[in-house]
PDB file of C-alpha atoms in Angstrom:
ATOM      1  CA  MET H   1      59.959 -47.973  63.736  1.00  0.00           C
ATOM      2  CA  ALA H   2      57.990 -44.845  62.888  1.00  0.00           C
ATOM      3  CA  ALA H   3      58.476 -41.736  64.986  1.00  0.00           C
ATOM      4  CA  ILE H   4      55.898 -40.257  67.324  1.00  0.00           C
ATOM      5  CA  GLU H   5      53.580 -37.924  65.433  1.00  0.00           C
ATOM      6  CA  SER H   6      51.351 -35.056  66.520  1.00  0.00           C
ATOM      7  CA  ARG H   7      48.291 -33.935  64.565  1.00  0.00           C
ATOM      8  CA  ASN H   8      46.136 -30.897  65.227  1.00  0.00           C
ATOM      9  CA  VAL H   9      42.346 -31.120  65.203  1.00  0.00           C
ATOM     10  CA  GLU H  10      40.952 -29.269  62.186  1.00  0.00           C
ATOM     11  CA  GLU H  11      38.085 -26.779  62.314  1.00  0.00           C
ATOM     12  CA  ASP H  12      35.715 -29.243  60.658  1.00  0.00           C
ATOM     13  CA  GLU H  13      36.586 -31.880  63.276  1.00  0.00           C
ATOM     14  CA  GLU H  14      35.570 -29.884  66.335  1.00  0.00           C
ATOM     15  CA  GLY H  15      33.115 -31.833  68.457  1.00  0.00           C
ATOM     16  CA  MET H  16      34.113 -35.184  66.971  1.00  0.00           C
ATOM     17  CA  ARG H  17      34.609 -38.079  69.379  1.00  0.00           C
ATOM     18  CA  LEU H  18      38.224 -39.232  69.668  1.00  0.00           C
ATOM     19  CA  ASP H  19      37.421 -42.789  68.526  1.00  0.00           C
ATOM     20  CA  ARG H  20      35.672 -41.469  65.425  1.00  0.00           C
ATOM     21  CA  TRP H  21      38.575 -39.120  64.739  1.00  0.00           C
ATOM     22  CA  PHE H  22      40.926 -42.126  64.737  1.00  0.00           C
ATOM     23  CA  LYS H  23      38.532 -44.098  62.534  1.00  0.00           C
ATOM     24  CA  ALA H  24      38.621 -41.244  59.996  1.00  0.00           C
ATOM     25  CA  HIS H  25      42.418 -40.862  60.062  1.00  0.00           C
ATOM     26  CA  PHE H  26      43.487 -44.462  60.747  1.00  0.00           C
ATOM     27  CA  PRO H  27      40.713 -46.757  59.466  1.00  0.00           C
ATOM     28  CA  GLU H  28      43.081 -49.727  59.714  1.00  0.00           C
ATOM     29  CA  LEU H  29      43.417 -49.399  63.503  1.00  0.00           C
ATOM     30  CA  ALA H  30      41.085 -51.825  65.298  1.00  0.00           C
ATOM     31  CA  PHE H  31      38.952 -50.389  68.116  1.00  0.00           C
ATOM     32  CA  GLY H  32      40.475 -52.756  70.671  1.00  0.00           C
ATOM     33  CA  GLN H  33      43.972 -51.598  69.737  1.00  0.00           C
ATOM     34  CA  LEU H  34      42.871 -47.976  70.057  1.00  0.00           C
ATOM     35  CA  GLN H  35      41.540 -48.645  73.564  1.00  0.00           C
ATOM     36  CA  LYS H  36      44.815 -50.291  74.569  1.00  0.00           C
ATOM     37  CA  LEU H  37      46.856 -47.336  73.289  1.00  0.00           C
ATOM     38  CA  LEU H  38      44.634 -44.955  75.237  1.00  0.00           C
ATOM     39  CA  ARG H  39      44.679 -47.094  78.366  1.00  0.00           C
ATOM     40  CA  THR H  40      48.495 -47.195  78.393  1.00  0.00           C
ATOM     41  CA  GLY H  41      48.757 -43.458  77.791  1.00  0.00           C
ATOM     42  CA  GLN H  42      50.404 -43.755  74.385  1.00  0.00           C
ATOM     43  CA  ILE H  43      47.681 -41.625  72.804  1.00  0.00           C
ATOM     44  CA  ARG H  44      47.238 -38.214  74.422  1.00  0.00           C
ATOM     45  CA  VAL H  45      45.306 -35.025  73.701  1.00  0.00           C
ATOM     46  CA  ASP H  46      47.156 -31.788  74.503  1.00  0.00           C
ATOM     47  CA  GLY H  47      49.546 -33.864  76.608  1.00  0.00           C
ATOM     48  CA  GLY H  48      46.845 -35.360  78.801  1.00  0.00           C
ATOM     49  CA  ARG H  49      45.313 -38.817  78.957  1.00  0.00           C
ATOM     50  CA  ALA H  50      42.114 -39.273  76.968  1.00  0.00           C
ATOM     51  CA  LYS H  51      39.149 -41.595  76.516  1.00  0.00           C
ATOM     52  CA  THR H  52      37.483 -42.840  73.350  1.00  0.00           C
ATOM     53  CA  SER H  53      34.396 -40.718  74.054  1.00  0.00           C
ATOM     54  CA  GLN H  54      36.288 -37.442  74.521  1.00  0.00           C
ATOM     55  CA  ARG H  55      35.032 -34.609  72.302  1.00  0.00           C
ATOM     56  CA  LEU H  56      37.795 -32.829  70.443  1.00  0.00           C
ATOM     57  CA  GLU H  57      38.259 -29.095  70.002  1.00  0.00           C
ATOM     58  CA  GLU H  58      39.791 -27.252  67.087  1.00  0.00           C
ATOM     59  CA  GLY H  59      43.558 -26.833  67.461  1.00  0.00           C
ATOM     60  CA  GLN H  60      44.068 -29.577  70.036  1.00  0.00           C
ATOM     61  CA  ALA H  61      47.147 -31.735  69.477  1.00  0.00           C
ATOM     62  CA  VAL H  62      46.619 -35.485  69.298  1.00  0.00           C
ATOM     63  CA  ARG H  63      49.713 -37.591  70.055  1.00  0.00           C
ATOM     64  CA  ILE H  64      49.979 -40.501  67.610  1.00  0.00           C
ATOM     65  CA  PRO H  65      52.308 -43.285  68.847  1.00  0.00           C
ATOM     66  CA  PRO H  66      54.391 -45.469  66.521  1.00  0.00           C
ATOM     67  CA  MET H  67      52.096 -48.153  65.132  1.00  0.00           C
ATOM     68  CA  ALA H  68      53.983 -51.373  64.357  1.00  0.00           C
ATOM     69  CA  ALA H  69      52.731 -53.143  61.243  1.00  0.00           C
ATOM     70  CA  GLU H  70      52.037 -56.363  63.139  1.00  0.00           C
ATOM     71  CA  THR H  71      49.505 -54.615  65.389  1.00  0.00           C
ATOM     72  CA  VAL H  72      47.463 -53.233  62.504  1.00  0.00           C
ATOM     73  CA  LYS H  73      44.527 -55.201  61.105  1.00  0.00           C
ATOM     74  CA  LEU H  74      43.469 -54.057  57.668  1.00  0.00           C
ATOM     75  CA  ALA H  75      39.725 -53.952  57.101  1.00  0.00           C
ATOM     76  CA  PRO H  76      39.061 -55.296  53.578  1.00  0.00           C
ATOM     77  CA  GLU H  77      36.275 -52.799  52.908  1.00  0.00           C
ATOM     78  CA  LYS H  78      38.637 -49.952  53.711  1.00  0.00           C
ATOM     79  CA  VAL H  79      41.367 -50.950  51.286  1.00  0.00           C
ATOM     80  CA  ARG H  80      39.261 -51.551  48.185  1.00  0.00           C
ATOM     81  CA  PRO H  81      40.126 -48.892  45.608  1.00  0.00           C
ATOM     82  CA  ARG H  82      37.282 -46.469  45.010  1.00  0.00           C
ATOM     83  CA  LYS H  83      35.998 -46.133  41.470  1.00  0.00           C
ATOM     84  CA  ILE H  84      36.075 -42.453  40.635  1.00  0.00           C
ATOM     85  CA  SER H  85      34.523 -41.501  37.326  1.00  0.00           C
ATOM     86  CA  LYS H  86      35.322 -38.308  35.434  1.00  0.00           C
ATOM     87  CA  ASP H  87      31.843 -38.553  33.912  1.00  0.00           C
ATOM     88  CA  ASP H  88      30.283 -38.641  37.384  1.00  0.00           C
ATOM     89  CA  ARG H  89      32.162 -35.526  38.432  1.00  0.00           C
ATOM     90  CA  GLU H  90      31.144 -33.682  35.277  1.00  0.00           C
ATOM     91  CA  ALA H  91      27.522 -34.789  35.717  1.00  0.00           C
ATOM     92  CA  ILE H  92      27.408 -33.458  39.276  1.00  0.00           C
ATOM     93  CA  GLU H  93      29.109 -30.211  38.256  1.00  0.00           C
ATOM     94  CA  SER H  94      26.476 -29.678  35.563  1.00  0.00           C
ATOM     95  CA  MET H  95      23.749 -29.839  38.249  1.00  0.00           C
ATOM     96  CA  ILE H  96      25.281 -27.309  40.668  1.00  0.00           C
ATOM     97  CA  LEU H  97      22.982 -24.392  41.492  1.00  0.00           C
ATOM     98  CA  HIS H  98      25.144 -23.060  44.342  1.00  0.00           C
ATOM     99  CA  GLU H  99      28.474 -23.940  45.926  1.00  0.00           C
ATOM    100  CA  ASP H 100      30.614 -22.519  48.701  1.00  0.00           C
ATOM    101  CA  LYS H 101      33.085 -23.941  51.222  1.00  0.00           C
ATOM    102  CA  ALA H 102      30.391 -25.661  53.287  1.00  0.00           C
ATOM    103  CA  VAL H 103      27.459 -26.376  50.992  1.00  0.00           C
ATOM    104  CA  MET H 104      26.723 -27.620  47.508  1.00  0.00           C
ATOM    105  CA  VAL H 105      23.176 -27.389  46.122  1.00  0.00           C
ATOM    106  CA  LEU H 106      22.238 -29.512  43.123  1.00  0.00           C
ATOM    107  CA  ASN H 107      19.407 -29.443  40.630  1.00  0.00           C
ATOM    108  CA  LYS H 108      18.837 -33.202  40.674  1.00  0.00           C
ATOM    109  CA  ALA H 109      17.683 -34.599  37.369  1.00  0.00           C
ATOM    110  CA  PRO H 110      14.470 -36.670  37.243  1.00  0.00           C
ATOM    111  CA  GLY H 111      15.187 -40.397  37.094  1.00  0.00           C
ATOM    112  CA  LEU H 112      18.454 -40.127  39.021  1.00  0.00           C
ATOM    113  CA  ALA H 113      18.384 -41.853  42.406  1.00  0.00           C
ATOM    114  CA  VAL H 114      19.810 -40.056  45.434  1.00  0.00           C
ATOM    115  CA  GLN H 115      21.031 -43.254  47.110  1.00  0.00           C
ATOM    116  CA  GLY H 116      21.733 -46.799  46.024  1.00  0.00           C
ATOM    117  CA  GLY H 117      19.252 -49.633  46.293  1.00  0.00           C
ATOM    118  CA  SER H 118      18.495 -53.007  44.822  1.00  0.00           C
ATOM    119  CA  GLY H 119      19.897 -53.073  41.304  1.00  0.00           C
ATOM    120  CA  MET H 120      20.873 -49.390  41.524  1.00  0.00           C
ATOM    121  CA  THR H 121      24.238 -48.776  39.899  1.00  0.00           C
ATOM    122  CA  ARG H 122      24.275 -44.977  39.517  1.00  0.00           C
ATOM    123  CA  HIS H 123      23.120 -42.518  42.145  1.00  0.00           C
ATOM    124  CA  VAL H 124      24.091 -39.132  43.593  1.00  0.00           C
ATOM    125  CA  ASP H 125      25.691 -40.551  46.740  1.00  0.00           C
ATOM    126  CA  GLY H 126      27.970 -42.784  44.683  1.00  0.00           C
ATOM    127  CA  MET H 127      28.789 -40.020  42.203  1.00  0.00           C
ATOM    128  CA  LEU H 128      29.952 -37.804  45.084  1.00  0.00           C
ATOM    129  CA  GLU H 129      32.913 -40.173  45.508  1.00  0.00           C
ATOM    130  CA  ALA H 130      34.535 -38.086  42.777  1.00  0.00           C
ATOM    131  CA  PHE H 131      34.518 -35.094  45.134  1.00  0.00           C
ATOM    132  CA  ARG H 132      36.529 -36.560  48.030  1.00  0.00           C
ATOM    133  CA  ASP H 133      39.129 -34.081  49.227  1.00  0.00           C
ATOM    134  CA  LYS H 134      42.784 -34.783  49.947  1.00  0.00           C
ATOM    135  CA  SER H 135      41.868 -35.975  53.443  1.00  0.00           C
ATOM    136  CA  GLY H 136      39.397 -38.494  52.060  1.00  0.00           C
ATOM    137  CA  ASN H 137      36.265 -36.605  53.133  1.00  0.00           C
ATOM    138  CA  LYS H 138      33.273 -36.998  50.830  1.00  0.00           C
ATOM    139  CA  PRO H 139      30.335 -34.550  50.573  1.00  0.00           C
ATOM    140  CA  ARG H 140      27.357 -35.812  52.564  1.00  0.00           C
ATOM    141  CA  LEU H 141      23.659 -36.098  51.824  1.00  0.00           C
ATOM    142  CA  VAL H 142      21.480 -34.315  54.391  1.00  0.00           C
ATOM    143  CA  HIS H 143      18.044 -35.029  52.895  1.00  0.00           C
ATOM    144  CA  ARG H 144      16.481 -37.036  50.063  1.00  0.00           C
ATOM    145  CA  LEU H 145      14.362 -36.693  46.956  1.00  0.00           C
ATOM    146  CA  ASP H 146      12.459 -39.498  45.259  1.00  0.00           C
ATOM    147  CA  ARG H 147      14.156 -40.883  42.184  1.00  0.00           C
ATOM    148  CA  ASP H 148      11.539 -39.446  39.808  1.00  0.00           C
ATOM    149  CA  THR H 149      11.395 -36.038  41.541  1.00  0.00           C
ATOM    150  CA  SER H 150      13.663 -33.321  40.191  1.00  0.00           C
ATOM    151  CA  GLY H 151      14.964 -30.161  41.792  1.00  0.00           C
ATOM    152  CA  VAL H 152      16.818 -28.759  44.779  1.00  0.00           C
ATOM    153  CA  LEU H 153      19.044 -31.196  46.676  1.00  0.00           C
ATOM    154  CA  VAL H 154      21.307 -29.875  49.456  1.00  0.00           C
ATOM    155  CA  ILE H 155      24.720 -31.495  50.007  1.00  0.00           C
ATOM    156  CA  ALA H 156      27.040 -30.793  52.950  1.00  0.00           C
ATOM    157  CA  LYS H 157      30.713 -30.503  52.040  1.00  0.00           C
ATOM    158  CA  THR H 158      32.013 -30.705  55.605  1.00  0.00           C
ATOM    159  CA  ARG H 159      31.145 -32.702  58.706  1.00  0.00           C
ATOM    160  CA  ARG H 160      30.143 -29.577  60.619  1.00  0.00           C
ATOM    161  CA  ALA H 161      27.906 -28.396  57.787  1.00  0.00           C
ATOM    162  CA  ALA H 162      26.226 -31.808  57.744  1.00  0.00           C
ATOM    163  CA  GLN H 163      25.502 -31.540  61.466  1.00  0.00           C
ATOM    164  CA  GLU H 164      24.046 -28.025  61.190  1.00  0.00           C
ATOM    165  CA  LEU H 165      21.956 -28.757  58.106  1.00  0.00           C
ATOM    166  CA  THR H 166      20.625 -31.994  59.592  1.00  0.00           C
ATOM    167  CA  LYS H 167      19.614 -30.094  62.724  1.00  0.00           C
ATOM    168  CA  ALA H 168      17.765 -27.553  60.566  1.00  0.00           C
ATOM    169  CA  PHE H 169      15.797 -30.286  58.809  1.00  0.00           C
ATOM    170  CA  ARG H 170      14.944 -32.063  62.073  1.00  0.00           C
ATOM    171  CA  ALA H 171      13.916 -28.827  63.764  1.00  0.00           C
ATOM    172  CA  ARG H 172      11.757 -27.929  60.736  1.00  0.00           C
ATOM    173  CA  ALA H 173      13.665 -24.675  60.368  1.00  0.00           C
ATOM    174  CA  THR H 174      13.657 -25.294  56.632  1.00  0.00           C
ATOM    175  CA  ARG H 175      11.022 -24.051  54.205  1.00  0.00           C
ATOM    176  CA  LYS H 176      10.525 -26.243  51.150  1.00  0.00           C
ATOM    177  CA  VAL H 177       8.350 -25.456  48.151  1.00  0.00           C
ATOM    178  CA  TYR H 178       7.385 -27.996  45.494  1.00  0.00           C
ATOM    179  CA  TRP H 179       5.591 -27.424  42.191  1.00  0.00           C
ATOM    180  CA  ALA H 180       3.283 -30.094  40.835  1.00  0.00           C
ATOM    181  CA  LEU H 181       0.818 -30.620  38.006  1.00  0.00           C
ATOM    182  CA  LEU H 182      -2.299 -32.311  39.368  1.00  0.00           C
ATOM    183  CA  LYS H 183      -5.216 -34.041  37.743  1.00  0.00           C
ATOM    184  CA  GLY H 184      -8.229 -31.836  38.402  1.00  0.00           C
ATOM    185  CA  VAL H 185      -8.387 -28.879  40.788  1.00  0.00           C
ATOM    186  CA  PRO H 186      -8.225 -29.338  44.590  1.00  0.00           C
ATOM    187  CA  THR H 187     -11.166 -28.023  46.651  1.00  0.00           C
ATOM    188  CA  PRO H 188     -10.716 -25.622  48.322  1.00  0.00           C
ATOM    189  CA  ARG H 189      -8.075 -23.984  46.144  1.00  0.00           C
ATOM    190  CA  GLN H 190      -5.941 -23.234  49.188  1.00  0.00           C
ATOM    191  CA  GLY H 191      -5.652 -25.380  52.280  1.00  0.00           C
ATOM    192  CA  LYS H 192      -3.804 -28.177  53.974  1.00  0.00           C
ATOM    193  CA  ILE H 193      -3.667 -31.955  53.777  1.00  0.00           C
ATOM    194  CA  SER H 194      -3.306 -33.588  57.182  1.00  0.00           C
ATOM    195  CA  ASN H 195      -3.400 -37.347  57.578  1.00  0.00           C
ATOM    196  CA  TYR H 196      -1.398 -40.352  58.717  1.00  0.00           C
ATOM    197  CA  LEU H 197       0.842 -42.446  56.483  1.00  0.00           C
ATOM    198  CA  ALA H 198       2.273 -45.922  56.900  1.00  0.00           C
ATOM    199  CA  ARG H 199       4.281 -48.253  54.723  1.00  0.00           C
ATOM    200  CA  LEU H 200       2.271 -50.674  52.587  1.00  0.00           C
ATOM    201  CA  ASP H 201       5.311 -52.630  51.378  1.00  0.00           C
ATOM    202  CA  ASN H 202       8.884 -51.939  50.265  1.00  0.00           C
ATOM    203  CA  GLU H 203       7.743 -49.672  47.422  1.00  0.00           C
ATOM    204  CA  PHE H 204       4.451 -48.055  48.416  1.00  0.00           C
ATOM    205  CA  MET H 205       3.006 -45.972  51.230  1.00  0.00           C
ATOM    206  CA  ARG H 206      -0.663 -45.827  52.254  1.00  0.00           C
ATOM    207  CA  VAL H 207      -2.997 -43.558  54.160  1.00  0.00           C
ATOM    208  CA  ALA H 208      -3.405 -44.956  57.677  1.00  0.00           C
ATOM    209  CA  LYS H 209      -5.510 -44.299  60.740  1.00  0.00           C
ATOM    210  CA  HIS H 210      -4.217 -42.504  63.809  1.00  0.00           C
ATOM    211  CA  GLY H 211      -2.952 -45.076  66.287  1.00  0.00           C
ATOM    212  CA  GLU H 212      -2.080 -47.726  63.732  1.00  0.00           C
ATOM    213  CA  PRO H 213       1.363 -49.311  64.175  1.00  0.00           C
ATOM    214  CA  GLU H 214       4.046 -47.238  62.398  1.00  0.00           C
ATOM    215  CA  ALA H 215       1.501 -44.595  61.302  1.00  0.00           C
ATOM    216  CA  GLN H 216       3.118 -41.136  61.140  1.00  0.00           C
ATOM    217  CA  HIS H 217       1.401 -37.774  60.895  1.00  0.00           C
ATOM    218  CA  ALA H 218       1.933 -35.939  57.600  1.00  0.00           C
ATOM    219  CA  LEU H 219       1.090 -32.271  56.989  1.00  0.00           C
ATOM    220  CA  THR H 220       1.301 -30.277  53.768  1.00  0.00           C
ATOM    221  CA  HIS H 221       0.027 -26.801  52.849  1.00  0.00           C
ATOM    222  CA  TYR H 222      -1.023 -26.303  49.242  1.00  0.00           C
ATOM    223  CA  ASN H 223      -2.165 -23.529  46.927  1.00  0.00           C
ATOM    224  CA  VAL H 224      -3.577 -23.640  43.396  1.00  0.00           C
ATOM    225  CA  VAL H 225      -1.569 -21.206  41.263  1.00  0.00           C
ATOM    226  CA  GLU H 226      -3.249 -21.669  37.892  1.00  0.00           C
ATOM    227  CA  THR H 227      -5.631 -24.083  36.177  1.00  0.00           C
ATOM    228  CA  SER H 228      -6.440 -25.448  32.754  1.00  0.00           C
ATOM    229  CA  GLY H 229     -10.204 -25.529  33.105  1.00  0.00           C
ATOM    230  CA  GLN H 230     -11.102 -28.227  35.595  1.00  0.00           C
ATOM    231  CA  ALA H 231      -8.773 -30.767  33.988  1.00  0.00           C
ATOM    232  CA  LEU H 232      -5.360 -29.833  35.359  1.00  0.00           C
ATOM    233  CA  SER H 233      -3.865 -27.512  37.954  1.00  0.00           C
ATOM    234  CA  TRP H 234      -0.477 -26.051  38.790  1.00  0.00           C
ATOM    235  CA  VAL H 235      -0.144 -26.324  42.561  1.00  0.00           C
ATOM    236  CA  THR H 236       2.495 -25.324  45.104  1.00  0.00           C
ATOM    237  CA  LEU H 237       3.049 -27.836  47.907  1.00  0.00           C
ATOM    238  CA  LYS H 238       4.759 -26.912  51.162  1.00  0.00           C
ATOM    239  CA  PRO H 239       5.441 -29.979  53.306  1.00  0.00           C
ATOM    240  CA  VAL H 240       5.758 -29.391  57.040  1.00  0.00           C
ATOM    241  CA  THR H 241       6.719 -33.011  57.717  1.00  0.00           C
ATOM    242  CA  GLY H 242       8.976 -35.184  55.571  1.00  0.00           C
ATOM    243  CA  ARG H 243       7.442 -38.638  55.169  1.00  0.00           C
ATOM    244  CA  THR H 244       8.333 -41.045  52.377  1.00  0.00           C
ATOM    245  CA  HIS H 245       6.299 -40.242  49.224  1.00  0.00           C
ATOM    246  CA  GLN H 246       4.354 -37.717  51.323  1.00  0.00           C
ATOM    247  CA  LEU H 247       3.320 -35.293  48.576  1.00  0.00           C
ATOM    248  CA  ARG H 248       2.564 -38.002  46.060  1.00  0.00           C
ATOM    249  CA  ILE H 249       0.232 -40.043  48.243  1.00  0.00           C
ATOM    250  CA  GLN H 250      -1.385 -36.992  49.853  1.00  0.00           C
ATOM    251  CA  CYS H 251      -2.338 -35.574  46.453  1.00  0.00           C
ATOM    252  CA  GLN H 252      -3.783 -38.964  45.555  1.00  0.00           C
ATOM    253  CA  SER H 253      -5.690 -39.036  48.864  1.00  0.00           C
ATOM    254  CA  ILE H 254      -7.658 -35.869  47.986  1.00  0.00           C
ATOM    255  CA  GLY H 255      -8.505 -37.155  44.508  1.00  0.00           C
ATOM    256  CA  ASN H 256      -5.902 -35.077  42.657  1.00  0.00           C
ATOM    257  CA  PRO H 257      -2.920 -37.331  41.908  1.00  0.00           C
ATOM    258  CA  ILE H 258       0.230 -35.894  40.365  1.00  0.00           C
ATOM    259  CA  VAL H 259       0.371 -36.269  36.595  1.00  0.00           C
ATOM    260  CA  GLY H 260       2.808 -38.953  35.471  1.00  0.00           C
ATOM    261  CA  ASP H 261       3.192 -40.546  38.903  1.00  0.00           C
ATOM    262  CA  PRO H 262       4.059 -44.209  38.195  1.00  0.00           C
ATOM    263  CA  LYS H 263       3.124 -45.295  41.731  1.00  0.00           C
ATOM    264  CA  TYR H 264       0.117 -43.285  42.844  1.00  0.00           C
ATOM    265  CA  PHE H 265      -1.742 -42.041  39.758  1.00  0.00           C
ATOM    266  CA  ASP H 266      -4.832 -44.254  39.958  1.00  0.00           C
ATOM    267  CA  VAL H 267      -7.458 -42.598  37.731  1.00  0.00           C
ATOM    268  CA  GLU H 268      -8.904 -45.150  35.325  1.00  0.00           C
ATOM    269  CA  ASN H 269      -9.525 -44.355  31.650  1.00  0.00           C
ATOM    270  CA  TRP H 270      -7.665 -41.052  31.924  1.00  0.00           C
ATOM    271  CA  GLU H 271      -5.632 -40.038  28.907  1.00  0.00           C
ATOM    272  CA  LEU H 272      -2.517 -37.917  29.124  1.00  0.00           C
ATOM    273  CA  PRO H 273      -3.052 -34.719  27.095  1.00  0.00           C
ATOM    274  CA  GLY H 274      -1.271 -34.753  23.759  1.00  0.00           C
ATOM    275  CA  GLY H 275       2.201 -33.258  23.847  1.00  0.00           C
ATOM    276  CA  MET H 276       2.844 -34.173  27.485  1.00  0.00           C
ATOM    277  CA  GLN H 277       5.398 -36.718  28.596  1.00  0.00           C
ATOM    278  CA  ASN H 278       4.303 -39.460  30.971  1.00  0.00           C
ATOM    279  CA  LYS H 279       6.815 -38.532  33.672  1.00  0.00           C
ATOM    280  CA  LEU H 280       6.304 -37.426  37.259  1.00  0.00           C
ATOM    281  CA  HIS H 281       5.372 -33.731  37.259  1.00  0.00           C
ATOM    282  CA  LEU H 282       6.851 -32.900  40.657  1.00  0.00           C
ATOM    283  CA  LEU H 283       9.667 -30.403  41.205  1.00  0.00           C
ATOM    284  CA  ALA H 284      11.477 -29.537  44.431  1.00  0.00           C
ATOM    285  CA  ARG H 285      11.320 -25.904  43.385  1.00  0.00           C
ATOM    286  CA  ARG H 286      12.815 -23.959  46.289  1.00  0.00           C
ATOM    287  CA  ILE H 287      14.485 -24.374  49.645  1.00  0.00           C
ATOM    288  CA  VAL H 288      15.138 -21.752  52.315  1.00  0.00           C
ATOM    289  CA  ILE H 289      17.451 -23.007  55.055  1.00  0.00           C
ATOM    290  CA  PRO H 290      19.855 -21.531  57.618  1.00  0.00           C
ATOM    291  CA  HIS H 291      23.397 -21.603  56.258  1.00  0.00           C
ATOM    292  CA  PRO H 292      25.907 -23.387  58.545  1.00  0.00           C
ATOM    293  CA  ALA H 293      28.176 -20.317  58.430  1.00  0.00           C
ATOM    294  CA  GLY H 294      25.343 -17.887  59.209  1.00  0.00           C
ATOM    295  CA  GLY H 295      22.658 -16.197  57.195  1.00  0.00           C
ATOM    296  CA  THR H 296      20.147 -17.946  54.970  1.00  0.00           C
ATOM    297  CA  LEU H 297      20.508 -20.101  51.892  1.00  0.00           C
ATOM    298  CA  ASP H 298      17.640 -19.507  49.439  1.00  0.00           C
ATOM    299  CA  ILE H 299      17.890 -21.553  46.246  1.00  0.00           C
ATOM    300  CA  SER H 300      15.413 -22.280  43.437  1.00  0.00           C
ATOM    301  CA  ALA H 301      15.546 -24.842  40.638  1.00  0.00           C
ATOM    302  CA  PRO H 302      14.124 -24.420  37.118  1.00  0.00           C
ATOM    303  CA  LEU H 303      11.432 -26.643  35.669  1.00  0.00           C
ATOM    304  CA  PRO H 304      12.859 -29.849  34.179  1.00  0.00           C
ATOM    305  CA  PRO H 305      12.358 -30.185  30.395  1.00  0.00           C
ATOM    306  CA  HIS H 306       9.257 -32.414  30.583  1.00  0.00           C
ATOM    307  CA  MET H 307       7.497 -30.024  32.992  1.00  0.00           C
ATOM    308  CA  GLN H 308       8.547 -26.959  31.003  1.00  0.00           C
ATOM    309  CA  GLN H 309       7.005 -28.627  27.942  1.00  0.00           C
ATOM    310  CA  SER H 310       3.720 -29.124  29.825  1.00  0.00           C
ATOM    311  CA  TRP H 311       3.730 -25.554  31.208  1.00  0.00           C
ATOM    312  CA  ASN H 312       4.212 -24.229  27.657  1.00  0.00           C
ATOM    313  CA  LEU H 313       1.412 -26.433  26.338  1.00  0.00           C
ATOM    314  CA  LEU H 314      -0.999 -25.269  29.055  1.00  0.00           C
ATOM    315  CA  GLY H 315       0.027 -21.612  28.824  1.00  0.00           C
ATOM    316  CA  PHE H 316       1.154 -21.403  32.441  1.00  0.00           C
ATOM    317  CA  ASP H 317       3.356 -18.311  32.869  1.00  0.00           C
ATOM    318  CA  ILE H 318       6.091 -18.615  35.486  1.00  0.00           C
ATOM    319  CA  GLY H 319       6.722 -14.889  35.183  1.00  0.00           C
ATOM    320  CA  ASP H 320       3.333 -14.173  36.741  1.00  0.00           C
ATOM    321  CA  TYR H 321       4.025 -16.320  39.792  1.00  0.00           C
ATOM    322  CA  ASP H 322       4.253 -14.440  43.085  1.00  0.00           C
ATOM    323  CA  ARG H 323       7.495 -15.799  44.553  1.00  0.00           C
ATOM    324  CA  GLU H 324       6.838 -14.175  47.918  1.00  0.00           C
ATOM    325  CA  ALA H 325       3.765 -16.376  48.293  1.00  0.00           C
ATOM    326  CA  ASP H 326       6.182 -19.248  48.916  1.00  0.00           C
ATOM    327  CA  LEU H 327       7.000 -17.806  52.314  1.00  0.00           C
ATOM    328  CA  THR H 328       3.420 -17.655  53.579  1.00  0.00           C
ATOM    329  CA  GLU H 329       1.987 -20.696  55.325  1.00  0.00           C
ATOM    330  CA  GLY H 330      -0.983 -21.347  53.094  1.00  0.00           C
ATOM    331  CA  GLY H 331      -0.145 -19.267  50.020  1.00  0.00           C
TER     332      GLY H 331
END
């Protein structure tokens, strides 16, 4: 029989419930068995009895009793070997804009999904399997980008970082700036788009009326940076809310859909200018967010190749862009 073991709670595990701590360290231990071990006093925290809901603190000692093989029920989904691809790791590494002990920021490529879905075999969340540490912890997604949108994607490397970053997104303590190429020029050239959005079906959103079931308020500030006559415009978009497809459907709603949008570009008999690629011209350009360890994380992503090609064709000069305008509400 195995000997009694004691494990200390790590810094990243502070605040974790005891039952979740056991699930992370002993995924094969059934919840009912855990409750029995706690009820009989075989599991203790700093020498005292504990409950499944107890919140742990860094440095506390958790007493692990001998666990006889016959009392352990293996969960099939926990014992399947994970497929870890060297190519996936290299692909993620090539996208890294910033990395430290708590956070990884990627420049997500257009066309790469963030999470899996129907028929989806390759996505960022799955590729992060290649970055599990020796304790089995995998970096966590804390927000999303549409599959066709490129740019800044923040990844938490620790549980605590995930909690802090998620709080920042929910509290709207994050400033996000997107660049887009729109058909036409919005009027006025600086303003806000405020409406309600609801799901049309599994793939599309729609503009809804206030009070409709599932309708959610969506708010975005925008500013026209530069134009190509009245045909096209380079616009910054600063979403205050984070609804599905928010920027794409809001631009469509004011009559200026995003060039190359396969879902919401609805202008009939409109021809893509020669030399441009028919891909979504939407970039998650910049994010400013409180860092979990203190201070501020301020990261920008470059234009993806198809947008850089269009900017060159139209003569839009990134060097003339006033970066500080990103931090003003309407600018």
